[in-house]
mmCIF file of C-alpha atoms in Angstrom:
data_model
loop_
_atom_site.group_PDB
_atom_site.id
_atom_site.type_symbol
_atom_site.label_atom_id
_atom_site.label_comp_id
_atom_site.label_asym_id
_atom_site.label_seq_id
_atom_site.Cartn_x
_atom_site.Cartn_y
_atom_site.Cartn_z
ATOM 1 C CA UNK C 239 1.514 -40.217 -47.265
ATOM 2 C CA UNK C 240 -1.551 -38.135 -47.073
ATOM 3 C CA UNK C 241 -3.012 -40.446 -44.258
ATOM 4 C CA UNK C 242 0.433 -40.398 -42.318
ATOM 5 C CA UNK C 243 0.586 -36.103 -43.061
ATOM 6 C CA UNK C 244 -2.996 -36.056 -40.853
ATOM 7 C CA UNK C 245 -1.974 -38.837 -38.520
ATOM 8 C CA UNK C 246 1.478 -36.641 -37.519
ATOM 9 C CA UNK C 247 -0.940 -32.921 -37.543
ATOM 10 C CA UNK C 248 -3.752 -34.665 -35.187
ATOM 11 C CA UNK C 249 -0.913 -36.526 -33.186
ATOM 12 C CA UNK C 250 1.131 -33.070 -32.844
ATOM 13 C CA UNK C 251 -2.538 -31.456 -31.726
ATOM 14 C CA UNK C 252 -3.160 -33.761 -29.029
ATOM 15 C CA UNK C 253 0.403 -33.421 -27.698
ATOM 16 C CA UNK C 254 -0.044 -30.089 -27.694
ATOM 17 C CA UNK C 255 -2.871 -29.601 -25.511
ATOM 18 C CA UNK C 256 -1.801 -31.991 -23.066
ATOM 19 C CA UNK C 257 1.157 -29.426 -22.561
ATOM 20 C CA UNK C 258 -1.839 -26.533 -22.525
ATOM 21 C CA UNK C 259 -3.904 -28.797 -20.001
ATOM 22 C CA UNK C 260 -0.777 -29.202 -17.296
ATOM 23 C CA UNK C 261 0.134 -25.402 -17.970
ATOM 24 C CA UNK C 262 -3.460 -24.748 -17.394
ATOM 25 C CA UNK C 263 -3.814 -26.837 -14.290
ATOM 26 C CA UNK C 264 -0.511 -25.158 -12.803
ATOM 27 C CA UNK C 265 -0.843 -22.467 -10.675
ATOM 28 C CA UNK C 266 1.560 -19.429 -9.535
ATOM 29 C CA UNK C 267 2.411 -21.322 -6.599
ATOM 30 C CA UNK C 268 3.430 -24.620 -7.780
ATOM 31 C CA UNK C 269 6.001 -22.467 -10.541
ATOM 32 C CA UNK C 270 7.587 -20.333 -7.294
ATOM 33 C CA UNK C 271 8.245 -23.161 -5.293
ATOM 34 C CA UNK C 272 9.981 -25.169 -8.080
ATOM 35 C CA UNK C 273 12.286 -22.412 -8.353
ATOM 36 C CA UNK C 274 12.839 -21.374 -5.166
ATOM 37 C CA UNK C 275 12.390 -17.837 -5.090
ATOM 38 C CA UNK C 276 9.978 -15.448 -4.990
ATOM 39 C CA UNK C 277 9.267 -11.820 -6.803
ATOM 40 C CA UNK C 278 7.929 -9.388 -4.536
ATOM 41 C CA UNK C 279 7.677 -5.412 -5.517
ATOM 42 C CA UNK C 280 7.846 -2.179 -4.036
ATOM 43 C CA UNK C 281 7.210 1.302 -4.739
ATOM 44 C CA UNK C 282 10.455 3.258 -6.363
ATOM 45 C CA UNK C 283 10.561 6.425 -4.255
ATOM 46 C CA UNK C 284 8.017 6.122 -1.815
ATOM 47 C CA UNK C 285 9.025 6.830 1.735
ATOM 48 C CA UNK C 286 8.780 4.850 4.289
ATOM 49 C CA UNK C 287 7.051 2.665 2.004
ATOM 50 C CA UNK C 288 10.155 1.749 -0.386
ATOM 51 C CA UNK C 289 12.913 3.776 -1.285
ATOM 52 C CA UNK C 290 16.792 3.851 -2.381
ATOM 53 C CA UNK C 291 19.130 4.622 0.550
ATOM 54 C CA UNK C 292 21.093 7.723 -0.646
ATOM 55 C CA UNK C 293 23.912 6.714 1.420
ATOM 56 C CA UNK C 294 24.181 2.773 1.109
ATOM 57 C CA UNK C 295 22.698 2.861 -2.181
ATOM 58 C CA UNK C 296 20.296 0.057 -2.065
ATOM 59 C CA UNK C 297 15.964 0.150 -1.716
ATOM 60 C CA UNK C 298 14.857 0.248 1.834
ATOM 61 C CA UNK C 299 11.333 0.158 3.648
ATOM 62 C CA UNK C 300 8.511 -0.774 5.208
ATOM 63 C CA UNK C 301 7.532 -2.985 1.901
ATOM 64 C CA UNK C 302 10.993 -3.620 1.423
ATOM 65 C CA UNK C 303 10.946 -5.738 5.046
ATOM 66 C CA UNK C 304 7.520 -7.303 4.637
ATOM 67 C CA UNK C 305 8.917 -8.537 1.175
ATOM 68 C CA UNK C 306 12.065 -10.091 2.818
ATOM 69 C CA UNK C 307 9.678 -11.487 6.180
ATOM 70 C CA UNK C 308 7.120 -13.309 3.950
ATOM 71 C CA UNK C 309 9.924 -14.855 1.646
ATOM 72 C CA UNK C 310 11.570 -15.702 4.868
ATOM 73 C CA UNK C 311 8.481 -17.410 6.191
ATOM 74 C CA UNK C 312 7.535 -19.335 3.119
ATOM 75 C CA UNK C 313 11.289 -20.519 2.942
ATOM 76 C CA UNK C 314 11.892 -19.141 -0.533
ATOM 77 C CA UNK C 315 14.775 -16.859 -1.694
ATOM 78 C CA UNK C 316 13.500 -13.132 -2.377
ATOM 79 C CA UNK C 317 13.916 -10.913 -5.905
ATOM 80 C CA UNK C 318 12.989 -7.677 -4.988
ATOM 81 C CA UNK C 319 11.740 -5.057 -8.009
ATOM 82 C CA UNK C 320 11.418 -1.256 -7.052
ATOM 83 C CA UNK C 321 8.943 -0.097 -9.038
ATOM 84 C CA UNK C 322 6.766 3.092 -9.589
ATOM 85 C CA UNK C 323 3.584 3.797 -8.067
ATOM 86 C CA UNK C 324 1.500 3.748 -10.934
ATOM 87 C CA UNK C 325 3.129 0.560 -12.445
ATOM 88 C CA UNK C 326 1.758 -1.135 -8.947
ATOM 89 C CA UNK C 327 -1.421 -2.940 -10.924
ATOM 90 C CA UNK C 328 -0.054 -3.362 -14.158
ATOM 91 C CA UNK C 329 3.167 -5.610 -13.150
ATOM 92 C CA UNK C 330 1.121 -8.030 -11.403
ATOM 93 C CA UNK C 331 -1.519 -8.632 -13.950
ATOM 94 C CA UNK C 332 1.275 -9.377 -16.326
ATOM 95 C CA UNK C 333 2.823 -11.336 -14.105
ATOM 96 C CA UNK C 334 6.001 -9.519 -13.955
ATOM 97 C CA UNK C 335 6.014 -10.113 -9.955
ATOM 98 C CA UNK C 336 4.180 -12.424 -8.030
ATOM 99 C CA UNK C 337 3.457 -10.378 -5.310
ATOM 100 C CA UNK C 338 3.201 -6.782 -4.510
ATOM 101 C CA UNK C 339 3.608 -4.865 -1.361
ATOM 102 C CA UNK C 340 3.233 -1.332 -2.314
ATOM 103 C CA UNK C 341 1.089 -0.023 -0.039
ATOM 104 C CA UNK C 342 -2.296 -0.552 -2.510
ATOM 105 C CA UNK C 343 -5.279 0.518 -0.600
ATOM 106 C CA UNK C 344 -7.757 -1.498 -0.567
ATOM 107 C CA UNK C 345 -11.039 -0.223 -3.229
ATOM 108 C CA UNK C 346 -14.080 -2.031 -5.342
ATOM 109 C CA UNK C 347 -12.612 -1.152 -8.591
ATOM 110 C CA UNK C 348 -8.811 -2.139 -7.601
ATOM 111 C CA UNK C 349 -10.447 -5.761 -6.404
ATOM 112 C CA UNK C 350 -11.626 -5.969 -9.364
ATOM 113 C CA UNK C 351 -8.471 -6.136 -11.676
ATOM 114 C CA UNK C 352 -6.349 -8.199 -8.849
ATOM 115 C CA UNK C 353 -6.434 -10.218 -5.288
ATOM 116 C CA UNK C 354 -5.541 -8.889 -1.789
ATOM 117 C CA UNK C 355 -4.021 -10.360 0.551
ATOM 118 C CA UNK C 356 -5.058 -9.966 4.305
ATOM 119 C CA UNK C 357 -4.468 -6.467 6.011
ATOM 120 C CA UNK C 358 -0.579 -5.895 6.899
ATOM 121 C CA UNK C 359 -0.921 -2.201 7.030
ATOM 122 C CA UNK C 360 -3.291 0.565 7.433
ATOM 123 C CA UNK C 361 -3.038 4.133 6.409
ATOM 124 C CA UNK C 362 -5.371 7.315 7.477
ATOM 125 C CA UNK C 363 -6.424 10.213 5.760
ATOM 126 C CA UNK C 364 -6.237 13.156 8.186
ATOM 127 C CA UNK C 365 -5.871 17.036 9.032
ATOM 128 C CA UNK C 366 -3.518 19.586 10.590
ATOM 129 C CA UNK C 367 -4.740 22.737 12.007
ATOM 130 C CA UNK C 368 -2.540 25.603 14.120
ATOM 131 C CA UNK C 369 -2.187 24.254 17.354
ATOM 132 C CA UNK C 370 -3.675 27.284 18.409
ATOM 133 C CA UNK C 371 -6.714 27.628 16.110
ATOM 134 C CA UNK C 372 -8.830 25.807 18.772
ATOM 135 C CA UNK C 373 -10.275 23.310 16.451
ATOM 136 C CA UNK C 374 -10.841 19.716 17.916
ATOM 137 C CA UNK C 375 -12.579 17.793 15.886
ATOM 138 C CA UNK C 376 -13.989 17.736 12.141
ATOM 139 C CA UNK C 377 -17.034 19.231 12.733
ATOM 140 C CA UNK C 378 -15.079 22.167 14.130
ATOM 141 C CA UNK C 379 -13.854 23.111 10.360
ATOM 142 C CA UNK C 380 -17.479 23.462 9.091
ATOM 143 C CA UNK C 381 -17.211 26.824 7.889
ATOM 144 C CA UNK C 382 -13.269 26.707 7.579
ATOM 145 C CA UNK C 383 -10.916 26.880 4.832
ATOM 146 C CA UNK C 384 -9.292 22.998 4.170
ATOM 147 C CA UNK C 385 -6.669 23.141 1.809
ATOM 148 C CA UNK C 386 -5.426 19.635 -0.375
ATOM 149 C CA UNK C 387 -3.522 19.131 -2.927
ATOM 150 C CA UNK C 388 -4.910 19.363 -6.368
ATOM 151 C CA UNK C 389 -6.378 15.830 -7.868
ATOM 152 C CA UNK C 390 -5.612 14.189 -4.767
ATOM 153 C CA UNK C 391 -7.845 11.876 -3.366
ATOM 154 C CA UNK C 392 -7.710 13.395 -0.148
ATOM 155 C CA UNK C 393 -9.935 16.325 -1.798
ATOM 156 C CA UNK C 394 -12.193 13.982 -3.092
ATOM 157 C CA UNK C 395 -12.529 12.923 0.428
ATOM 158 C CA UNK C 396 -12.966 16.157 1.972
ATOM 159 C CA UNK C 397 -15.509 17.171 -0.481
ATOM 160 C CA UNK C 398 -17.265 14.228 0.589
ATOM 161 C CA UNK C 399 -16.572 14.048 4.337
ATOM 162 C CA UNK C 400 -16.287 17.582 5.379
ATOM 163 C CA UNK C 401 -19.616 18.941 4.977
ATOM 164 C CA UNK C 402 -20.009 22.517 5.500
ATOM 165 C CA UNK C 403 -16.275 23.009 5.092
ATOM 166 C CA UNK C 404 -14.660 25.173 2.060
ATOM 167 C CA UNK C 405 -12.584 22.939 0.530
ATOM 168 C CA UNK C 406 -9.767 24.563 -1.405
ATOM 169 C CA UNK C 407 -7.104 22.902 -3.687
ATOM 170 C CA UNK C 408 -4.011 24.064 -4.276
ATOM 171 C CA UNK C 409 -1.379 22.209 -6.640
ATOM 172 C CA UNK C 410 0.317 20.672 -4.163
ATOM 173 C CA UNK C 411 1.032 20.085 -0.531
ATOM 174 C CA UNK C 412 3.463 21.933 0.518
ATOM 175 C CA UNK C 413 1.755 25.294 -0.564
ATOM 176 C CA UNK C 414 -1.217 24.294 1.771
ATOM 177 C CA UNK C 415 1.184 24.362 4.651
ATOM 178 C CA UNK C 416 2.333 27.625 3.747
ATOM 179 C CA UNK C 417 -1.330 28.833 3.518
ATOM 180 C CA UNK C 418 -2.021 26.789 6.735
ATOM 181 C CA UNK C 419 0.765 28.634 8.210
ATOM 182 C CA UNK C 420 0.191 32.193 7.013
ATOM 183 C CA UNK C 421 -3.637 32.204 7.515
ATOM 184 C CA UNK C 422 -4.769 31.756 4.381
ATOM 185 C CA UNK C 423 -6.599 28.496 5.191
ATOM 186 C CA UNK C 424 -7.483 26.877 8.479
ATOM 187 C CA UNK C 425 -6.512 23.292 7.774
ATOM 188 C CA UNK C 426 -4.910 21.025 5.210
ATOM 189 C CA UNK C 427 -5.581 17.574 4.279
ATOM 190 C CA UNK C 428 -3.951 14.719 3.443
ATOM 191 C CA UNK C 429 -2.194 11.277 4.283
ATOM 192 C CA UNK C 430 -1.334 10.932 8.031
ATOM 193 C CA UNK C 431 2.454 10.300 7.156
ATOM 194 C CA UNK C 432 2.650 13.823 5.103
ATOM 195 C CA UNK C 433 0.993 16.046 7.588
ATOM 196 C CA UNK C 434 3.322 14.548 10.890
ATOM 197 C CA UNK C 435 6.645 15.738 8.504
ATOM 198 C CA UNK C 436 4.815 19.028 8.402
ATOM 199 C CA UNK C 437 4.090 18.538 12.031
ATOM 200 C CA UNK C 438 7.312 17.953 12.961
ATOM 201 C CA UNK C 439 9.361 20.791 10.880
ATOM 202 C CA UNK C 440 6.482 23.245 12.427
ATOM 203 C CA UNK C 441 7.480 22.306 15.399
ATOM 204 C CA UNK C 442 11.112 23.420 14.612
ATOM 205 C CA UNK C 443 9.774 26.484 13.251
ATOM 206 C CA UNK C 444 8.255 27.717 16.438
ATOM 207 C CA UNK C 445 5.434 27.651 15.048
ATOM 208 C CA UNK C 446 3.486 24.315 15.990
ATOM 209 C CA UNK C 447 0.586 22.476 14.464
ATOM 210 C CA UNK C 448 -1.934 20.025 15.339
ATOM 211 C CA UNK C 449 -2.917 16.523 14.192
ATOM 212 C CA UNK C 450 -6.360 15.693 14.401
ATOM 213 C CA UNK C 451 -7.783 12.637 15.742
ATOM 214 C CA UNK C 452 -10.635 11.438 13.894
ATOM 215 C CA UNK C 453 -9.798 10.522 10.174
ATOM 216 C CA UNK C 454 -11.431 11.480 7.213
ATOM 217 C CA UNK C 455 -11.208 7.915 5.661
ATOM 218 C CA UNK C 456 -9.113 5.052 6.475
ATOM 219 C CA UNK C 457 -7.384 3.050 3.706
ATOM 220 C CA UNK C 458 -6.771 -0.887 4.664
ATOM 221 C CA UNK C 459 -3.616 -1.634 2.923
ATOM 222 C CA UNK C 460 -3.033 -5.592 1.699
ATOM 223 C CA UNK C 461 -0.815 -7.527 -0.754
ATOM 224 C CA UNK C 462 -2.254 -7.930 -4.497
ATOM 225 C CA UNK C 463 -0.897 -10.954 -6.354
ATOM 226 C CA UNK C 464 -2.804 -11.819 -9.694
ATOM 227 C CA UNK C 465 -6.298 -13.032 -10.401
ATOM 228 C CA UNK C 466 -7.625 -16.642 -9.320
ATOM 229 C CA UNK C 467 -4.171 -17.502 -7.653
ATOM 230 C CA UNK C 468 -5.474 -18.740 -4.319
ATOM 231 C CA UNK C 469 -3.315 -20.944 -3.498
ATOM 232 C CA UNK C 470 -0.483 -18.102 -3.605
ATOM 233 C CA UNK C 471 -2.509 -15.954 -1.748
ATOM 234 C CA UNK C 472 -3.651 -18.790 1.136
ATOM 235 C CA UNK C 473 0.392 -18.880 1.359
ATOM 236 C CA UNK C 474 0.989 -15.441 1.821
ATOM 237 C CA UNK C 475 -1.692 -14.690 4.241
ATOM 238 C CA UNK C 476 -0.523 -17.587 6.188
ATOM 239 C CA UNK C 477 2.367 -16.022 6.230
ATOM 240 C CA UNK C 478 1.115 -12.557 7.371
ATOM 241 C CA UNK C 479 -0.801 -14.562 10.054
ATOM 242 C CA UNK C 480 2.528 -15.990 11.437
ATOM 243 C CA UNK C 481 4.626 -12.701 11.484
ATOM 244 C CA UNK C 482 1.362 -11.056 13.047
ATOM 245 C CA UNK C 483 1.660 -13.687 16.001
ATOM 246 C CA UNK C 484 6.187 -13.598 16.189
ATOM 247 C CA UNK C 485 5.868 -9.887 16.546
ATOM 248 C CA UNK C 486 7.541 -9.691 13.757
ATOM 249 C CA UNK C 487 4.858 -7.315 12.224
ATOM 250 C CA UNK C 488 4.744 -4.694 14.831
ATOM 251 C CA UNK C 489 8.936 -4.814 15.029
ATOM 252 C CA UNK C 490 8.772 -3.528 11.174
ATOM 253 C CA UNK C 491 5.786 -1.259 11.701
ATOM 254 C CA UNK C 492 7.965 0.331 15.079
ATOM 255 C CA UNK C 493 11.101 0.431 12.567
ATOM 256 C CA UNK C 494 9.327 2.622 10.029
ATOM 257 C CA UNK C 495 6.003 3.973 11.255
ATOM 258 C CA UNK C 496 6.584 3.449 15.163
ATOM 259 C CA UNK C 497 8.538 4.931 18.222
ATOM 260 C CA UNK C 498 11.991 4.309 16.213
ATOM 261 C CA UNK C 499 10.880 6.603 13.264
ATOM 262 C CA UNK C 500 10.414 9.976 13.173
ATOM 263 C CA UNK C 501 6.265 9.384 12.734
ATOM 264 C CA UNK C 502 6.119 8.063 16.818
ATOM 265 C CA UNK C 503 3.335 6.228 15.500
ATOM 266 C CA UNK C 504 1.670 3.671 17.540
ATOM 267 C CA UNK C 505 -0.224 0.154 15.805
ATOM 268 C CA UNK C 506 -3.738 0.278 16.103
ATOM 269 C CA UNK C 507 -4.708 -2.317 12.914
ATOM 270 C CA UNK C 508 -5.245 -5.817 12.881
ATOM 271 C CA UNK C 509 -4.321 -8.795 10.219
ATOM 272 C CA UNK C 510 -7.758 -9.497 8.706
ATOM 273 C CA UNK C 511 -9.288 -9.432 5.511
ATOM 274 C CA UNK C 512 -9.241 -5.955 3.763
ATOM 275 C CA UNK C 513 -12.233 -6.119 1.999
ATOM 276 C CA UNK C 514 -14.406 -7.024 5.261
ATOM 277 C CA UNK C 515 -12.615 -3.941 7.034
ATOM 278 C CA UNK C 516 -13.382 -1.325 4.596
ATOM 279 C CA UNK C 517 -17.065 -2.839 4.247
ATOM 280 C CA UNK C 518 -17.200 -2.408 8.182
ATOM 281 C CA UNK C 519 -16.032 1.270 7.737
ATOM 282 C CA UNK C 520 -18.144 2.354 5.074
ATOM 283 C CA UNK C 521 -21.419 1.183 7.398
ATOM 284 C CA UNK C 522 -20.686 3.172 10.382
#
């Protein structure tokens, strides 16, 4: 009995990590494919990024398209989960979703805790003056008053960038338009989407405002899926690749960002790896 009790434990142990060995071997892949569909997330309430509809009730987006094009391309059926900005990380590395598009900005420390894709977006920093105020560029506000909001990153930026400005912070956006338009401050800062709604309403207001060209950093926006999945990621950047080349990328970007938004943006990015682009902008 004793010799069959350690036969059945060392018999159980070797069955065991044969089923630890082929879950270890699997990858991320290999599990979406057998069941057909794949979990992509989005920001919550995060325009244009992703966002509920008030009217039709349901999340909408730039994100919210790229999710539904890349399950499209890789001939898998699509779960979409809204969640919030800060949970953007944290679901993938539990593997919650297996992909996010949320508009995650490429950084060191953020490659460090998960994988990006290649570029499908990019995103600038930048600053509105008084259309008036004769300031061009950004060494015209040395000297000036730049207003951003409290903790933002675009202060952290400024601080940084802006050399010779005064760089005030105020706790939150809108109040630095209010300064911006009441003379308090010169020029506010912050993400190029933000400042053209502020654009636009001054416009409305008779009282218009001015985008600066030149950016004050430039964030290089991919998909994060989890740690060491590369064969999920090769997929998904093939998949980029091909909506890059349909047109299918610039038809969402002009849907949301472009000439049939309200931003009259125009695309001036390119699918390619976001780590290599951000390493290109930091050595200028």
């Amino acid at each position: 009995m004793h010799y069959r009790s350690i036969k059945t434990v060392v018999l159980g142990t070797i069955l065991l990590s044969a089923v630890w060995g082929s879950q270890a071997s699997a990858n991320q892949w290999d599990t979406i494919k057998a069941r057909g569909t794949i979990v992509c997330g989005t920001q919550n309430a995060s325009s244009p990024y992703g966002f509920q509809d008030p009217v039709k009730r349901e999340y909408v987006g730039y994100d919210v398209d790229m999710c539904k094009a890349i399950a499209k391309e890789l001939g898998l059926k699509l779960q979409h989960k809204p969640v919030s900005t800060e949970a953007r990380i944290p679901e993938v590395k539990m593997g919650r979703v297996d992909m996010m598009a949320g508009a995650v900005a490429w950084l060191p420390k953020r490659a460090e805790q998960v994988d990006f894709s290649d570029q499908y977006l990019q995103g600038y920093i930048k600053v509105l003056v008084k259309a008036d105020s004769g300031i061009k560029t950004l060494a015209d506000l040395k000297g000036k008053k730049v207003c951003a909001s409290s903790g933002s990153s675009s202060a952290a930026i400024a601080e940084k960038v802006l050399q010779g400005a005064n760089v005030l912070t105020f706790q939150n956006i809108a109040q630095c338009y209010v300064g911006l338009q009441s003379g308090k401050v010169e020029a506010m800062t912050a993400g190029e989407l933000v400042l053209r709604r502020f654009l636009n309403d001054s416009v409305k207001e008779g009282k218009p405002t001015a985008l600066l060209d030149e950016p004050t950093y430039t964030e290089h926006i991919g998909i994060i899926v989890k740690q060491g999945e590369a064969a999920l990621l090769a997929q998904i950047n093939q998949a980029i690749a091909a909506l890059d080349k349909s047109g299918e990328l610039t038809r969402i970007y002009d849907k949301w960002m472009g000439q049939e938004s309200i931003y009259k943006m125009q695309r001036d990015f390119k699918v390619e790896s976001v780590s290599a682009a951000a390493q290109a902008d930091a050595s200028k």
